[in-house]
Short mmCIF file of C-alpha atoms in Angstrom, two decimals:
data_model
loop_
_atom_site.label_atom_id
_atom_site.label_comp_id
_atom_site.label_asym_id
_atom_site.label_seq_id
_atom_site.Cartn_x
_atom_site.Cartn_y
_atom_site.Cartn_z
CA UNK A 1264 101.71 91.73 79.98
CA UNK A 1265 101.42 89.56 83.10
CA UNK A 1266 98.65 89.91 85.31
CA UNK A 1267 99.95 91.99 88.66
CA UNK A 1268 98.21 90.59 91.65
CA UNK A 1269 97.92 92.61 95.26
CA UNK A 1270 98.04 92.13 97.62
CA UNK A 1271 101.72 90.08 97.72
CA UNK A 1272 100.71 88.15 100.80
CA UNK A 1273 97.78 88.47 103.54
CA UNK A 1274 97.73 86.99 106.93
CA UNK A 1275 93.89 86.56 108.25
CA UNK A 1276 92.55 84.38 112.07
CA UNK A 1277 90.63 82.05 110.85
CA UNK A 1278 86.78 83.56 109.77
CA UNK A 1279 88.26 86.80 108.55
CA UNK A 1280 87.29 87.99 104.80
CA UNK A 1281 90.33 88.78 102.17
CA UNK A 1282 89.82 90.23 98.81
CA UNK A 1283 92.52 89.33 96.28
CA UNK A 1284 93.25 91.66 92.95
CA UNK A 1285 94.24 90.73 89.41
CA UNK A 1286 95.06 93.84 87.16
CA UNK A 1287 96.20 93.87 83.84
CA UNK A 1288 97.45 96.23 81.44
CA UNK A 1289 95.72 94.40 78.94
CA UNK A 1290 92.13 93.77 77.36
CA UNK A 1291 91.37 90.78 79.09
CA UNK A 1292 88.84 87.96 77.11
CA UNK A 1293 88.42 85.72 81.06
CA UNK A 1294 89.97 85.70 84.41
CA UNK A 1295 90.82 82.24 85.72
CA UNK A 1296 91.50 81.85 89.48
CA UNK A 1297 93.72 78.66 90.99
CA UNK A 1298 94.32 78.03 94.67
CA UNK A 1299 98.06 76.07 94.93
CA UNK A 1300 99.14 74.44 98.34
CA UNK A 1301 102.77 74.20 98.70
CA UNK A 1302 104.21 71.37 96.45
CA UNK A 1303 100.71 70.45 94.49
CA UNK A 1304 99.25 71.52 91.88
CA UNK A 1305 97.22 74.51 90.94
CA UNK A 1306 93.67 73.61 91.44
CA UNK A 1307 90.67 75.38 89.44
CA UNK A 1308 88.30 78.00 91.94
CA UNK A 1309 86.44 80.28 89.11
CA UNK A 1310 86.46 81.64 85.66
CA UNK A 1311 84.83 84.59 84.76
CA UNK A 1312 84.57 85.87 81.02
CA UNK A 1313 84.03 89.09 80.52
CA UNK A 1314 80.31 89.98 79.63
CA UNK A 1315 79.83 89.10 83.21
CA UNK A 1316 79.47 85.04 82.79
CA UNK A 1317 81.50 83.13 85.17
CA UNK A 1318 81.80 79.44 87.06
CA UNK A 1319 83.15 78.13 90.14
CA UNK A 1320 82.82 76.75 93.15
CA UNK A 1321 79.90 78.01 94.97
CA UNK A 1322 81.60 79.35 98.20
CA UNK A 1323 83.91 81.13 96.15
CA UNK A 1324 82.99 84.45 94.91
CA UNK A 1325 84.49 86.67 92.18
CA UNK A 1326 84.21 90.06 90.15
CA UNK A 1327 85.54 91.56 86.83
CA UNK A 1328 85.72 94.90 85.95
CA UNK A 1329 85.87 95.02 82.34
CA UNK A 1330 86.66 98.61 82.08
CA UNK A 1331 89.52 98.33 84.74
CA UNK A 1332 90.89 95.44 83.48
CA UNK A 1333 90.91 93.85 87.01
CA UNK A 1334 89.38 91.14 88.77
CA UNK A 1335 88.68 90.51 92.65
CA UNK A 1336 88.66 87.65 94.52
CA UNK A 1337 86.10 87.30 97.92
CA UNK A 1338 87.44 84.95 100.59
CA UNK A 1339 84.42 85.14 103.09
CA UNK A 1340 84.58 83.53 106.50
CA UNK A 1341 88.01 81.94 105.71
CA UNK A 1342 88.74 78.68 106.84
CA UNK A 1343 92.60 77.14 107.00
CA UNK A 1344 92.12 74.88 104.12
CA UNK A 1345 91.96 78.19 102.64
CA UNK A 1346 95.70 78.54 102.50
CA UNK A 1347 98.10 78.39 99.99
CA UNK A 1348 99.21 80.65 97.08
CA UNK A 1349 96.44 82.40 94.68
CA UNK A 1350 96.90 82.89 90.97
CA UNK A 1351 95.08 84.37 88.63
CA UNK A 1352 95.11 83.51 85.13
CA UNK A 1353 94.45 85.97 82.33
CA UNK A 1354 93.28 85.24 78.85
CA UNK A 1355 93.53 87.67 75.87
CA UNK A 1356 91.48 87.84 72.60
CA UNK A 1357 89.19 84.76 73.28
CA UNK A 1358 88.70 81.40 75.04
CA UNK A 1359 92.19 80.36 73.90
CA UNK A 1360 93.32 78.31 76.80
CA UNK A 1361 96.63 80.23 77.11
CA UNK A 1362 96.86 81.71 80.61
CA UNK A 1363 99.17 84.25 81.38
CA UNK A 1364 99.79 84.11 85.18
CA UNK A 1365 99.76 86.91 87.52
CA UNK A 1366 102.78 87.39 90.59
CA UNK A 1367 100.37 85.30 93.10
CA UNK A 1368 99.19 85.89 96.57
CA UNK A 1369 100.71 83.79 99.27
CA UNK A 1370 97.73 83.46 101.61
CA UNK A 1371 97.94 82.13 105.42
CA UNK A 1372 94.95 81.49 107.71
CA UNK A 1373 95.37 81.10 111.18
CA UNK A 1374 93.15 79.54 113.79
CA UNK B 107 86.16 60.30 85.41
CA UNK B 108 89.96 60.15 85.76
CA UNK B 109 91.64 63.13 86.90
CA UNK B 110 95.09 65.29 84.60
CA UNK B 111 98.02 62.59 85.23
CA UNK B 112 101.89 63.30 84.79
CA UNK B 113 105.38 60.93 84.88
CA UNK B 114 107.64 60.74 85.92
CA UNK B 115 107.05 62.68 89.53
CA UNK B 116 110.84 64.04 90.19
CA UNK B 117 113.37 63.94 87.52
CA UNK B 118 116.98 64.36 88.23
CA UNK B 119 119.51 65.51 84.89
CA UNK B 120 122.51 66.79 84.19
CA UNK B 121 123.47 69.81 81.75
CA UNK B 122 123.21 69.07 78.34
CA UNK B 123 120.82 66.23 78.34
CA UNK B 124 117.53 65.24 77.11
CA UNK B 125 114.43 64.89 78.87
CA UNK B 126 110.89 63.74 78.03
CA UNK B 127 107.87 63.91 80.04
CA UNK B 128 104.51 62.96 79.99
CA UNK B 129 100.71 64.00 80.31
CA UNK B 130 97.66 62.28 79.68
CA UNK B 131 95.01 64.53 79.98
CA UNK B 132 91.18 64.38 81.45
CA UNK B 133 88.75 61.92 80.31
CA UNK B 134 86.78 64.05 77.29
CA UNK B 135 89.60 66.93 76.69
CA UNK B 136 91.16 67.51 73.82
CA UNK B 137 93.90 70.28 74.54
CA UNK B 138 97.15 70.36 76.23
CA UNK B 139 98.80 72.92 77.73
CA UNK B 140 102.10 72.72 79.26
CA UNK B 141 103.82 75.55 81.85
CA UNK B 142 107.19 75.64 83.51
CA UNK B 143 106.52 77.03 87.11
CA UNK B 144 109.83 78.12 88.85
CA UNK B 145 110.35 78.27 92.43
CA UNK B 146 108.14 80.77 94.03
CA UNK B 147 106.76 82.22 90.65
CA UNK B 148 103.29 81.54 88.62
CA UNK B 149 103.60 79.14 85.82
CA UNK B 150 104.50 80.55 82.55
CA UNK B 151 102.89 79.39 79.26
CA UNK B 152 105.33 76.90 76.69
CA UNK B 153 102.72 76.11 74.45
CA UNK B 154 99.43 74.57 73.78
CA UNK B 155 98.14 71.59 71.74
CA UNK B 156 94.97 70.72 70.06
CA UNK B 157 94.22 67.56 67.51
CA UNK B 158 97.59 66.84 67.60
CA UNK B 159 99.32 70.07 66.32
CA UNK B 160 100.79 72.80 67.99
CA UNK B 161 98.50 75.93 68.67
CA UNK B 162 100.69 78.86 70.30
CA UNK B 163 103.73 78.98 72.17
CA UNK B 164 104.66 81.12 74.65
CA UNK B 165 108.87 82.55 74.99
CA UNK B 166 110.69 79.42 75.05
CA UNK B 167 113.02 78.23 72.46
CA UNK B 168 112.88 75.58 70.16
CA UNK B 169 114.76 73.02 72.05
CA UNK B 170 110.91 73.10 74.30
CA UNK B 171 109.12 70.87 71.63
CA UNK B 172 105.87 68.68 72.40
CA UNK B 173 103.68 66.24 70.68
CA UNK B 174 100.36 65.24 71.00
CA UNK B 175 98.84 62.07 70.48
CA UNK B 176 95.55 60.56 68.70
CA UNK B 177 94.11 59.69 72.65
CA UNK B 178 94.79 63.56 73.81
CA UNK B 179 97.91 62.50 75.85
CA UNK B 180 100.74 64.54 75.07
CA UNK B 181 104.81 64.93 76.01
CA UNK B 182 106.81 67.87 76.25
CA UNK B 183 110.69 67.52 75.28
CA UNK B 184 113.40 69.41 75.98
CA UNK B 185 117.12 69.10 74.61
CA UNK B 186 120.08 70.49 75.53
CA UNK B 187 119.67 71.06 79.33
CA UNK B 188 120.02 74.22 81.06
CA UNK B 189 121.01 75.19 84.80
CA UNK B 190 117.40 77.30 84.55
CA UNK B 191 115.50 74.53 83.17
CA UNK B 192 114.94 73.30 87.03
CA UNK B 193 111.37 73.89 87.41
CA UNK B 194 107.74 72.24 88.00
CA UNK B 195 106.60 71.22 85.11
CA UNK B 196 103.02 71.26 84.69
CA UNK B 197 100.65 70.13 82.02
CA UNK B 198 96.81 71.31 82.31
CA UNK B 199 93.89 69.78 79.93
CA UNK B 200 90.69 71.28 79.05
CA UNK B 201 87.85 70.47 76.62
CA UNK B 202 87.81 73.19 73.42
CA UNK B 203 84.18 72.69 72.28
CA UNK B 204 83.20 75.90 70.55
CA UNK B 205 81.59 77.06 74.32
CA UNK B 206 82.67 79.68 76.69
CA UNK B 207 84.13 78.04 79.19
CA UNK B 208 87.04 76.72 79.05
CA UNK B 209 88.14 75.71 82.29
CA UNK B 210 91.88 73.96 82.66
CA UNK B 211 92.79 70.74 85.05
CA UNK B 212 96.19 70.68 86.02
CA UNK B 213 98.20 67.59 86.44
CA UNK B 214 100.21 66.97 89.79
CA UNK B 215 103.86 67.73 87.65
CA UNK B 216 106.81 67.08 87.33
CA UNK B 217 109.95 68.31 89.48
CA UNK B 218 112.55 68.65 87.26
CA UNK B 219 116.20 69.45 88.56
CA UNK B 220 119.54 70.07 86.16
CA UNK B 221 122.35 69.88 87.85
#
């Protein structure tokens, strides 16, 4: 039941847009979304319940599709702090706190 | 407000022994939920802990086993070393309040290697 995330790994210049999927095979309760730079760890971007509430940052944008299972991702006007490896976290059955991970999304911005 | 902490950083054990490490979460949570992340993969769920007891686990045996103290800090233990037991090891706290959200901090980890 993990999460599969697409794509695998993106490449953008620097103020290029990326959209980043999260599908499961699953009923899905909340998507959370983590940004993790090589050797730290992951840190919180958005969470997004399904019923359509969600929370984040503010530059960070997000959707969930409760009929596909899936959830997108909007990097707008990307920036190379921006970089690093995307996971999505998947919750089933209620705010549980038990993520299931997807595969990730190695991201790289260059200038 | 002080941030999800972890000890030690980097670890370094041989097959067969026992290791302990430690969490203390964020000021005002009250859960604890550990992950092993391997090299180059997403973390994967061990288990979870609220008021001191455990509340799920995720498919890792029994010689994973964790406590959780009155203050919300917690350990995770493992015995009997493995080869595959070399991993991040991250803990991640969050406030279960009866709300919605329930957003999770993660700690820095801890870089365990078995040789």
């Amino acid at each position: 039941q993990q999460p599969v995330q697409s794509p695998q790994a993106v490449i953008l210049r620097e103020g290029e847009d990326a959209v980043i999927n999260c599908s499961s095979s699953k009923a899905l309760y909340s998507v959370h979304w983590y940004r993790q730079k090589h050797g730290e760890a992951p840190v919180f971007l958005m969470i997004l319940l399904k019923g359509g509430e969600q929370k984040g940052h503010e530059k960070i944008s997000a959707s969930f599709n409760e009929k596909k299972q899936q959830s997108s991702l909007y990097l707008t006007a990307s920036q190379l702090s921006y970089s690093g490896t995307y996971f999505c976290g998947t919750e089933y059955g209620g705010a549980t706190n038990k993520l299931i991970f997807g595969t990730g999304t190695l991201l790289a911005v260059q200038p | 407000e002080t941030g999800v902490t972890q000890s030690p950083t980097h670890l370094i054990k041989t097959r067969g022994q026992q290791v302990t490490l430690r969490c203390s979460s964020q000021s005002g949570h009250n859960t604890v939920s550990w992950y092993q992340q391997a090299l180059g993969q997403g973390p994967q769920f061990i288990f979870q802990y609220y008021r001191e007891e455990e509340n799920g686990r995720g498919n890792f045996p029994p010689r994973f086993s964790g406590l959780q103290f009155p203050n919300y800090s917690s350990e995770l233990n493992v015995n009997a070393l493995e080869l595959d037991d070399s991993a991040l090891y991250l803990c991640a706290s969050s406030r279960r309040s009866g709300g919605l959200y329930n957003e999770q901090f993660f700690g820095p980890g801890t870089r365990l290697t078995v040789l």
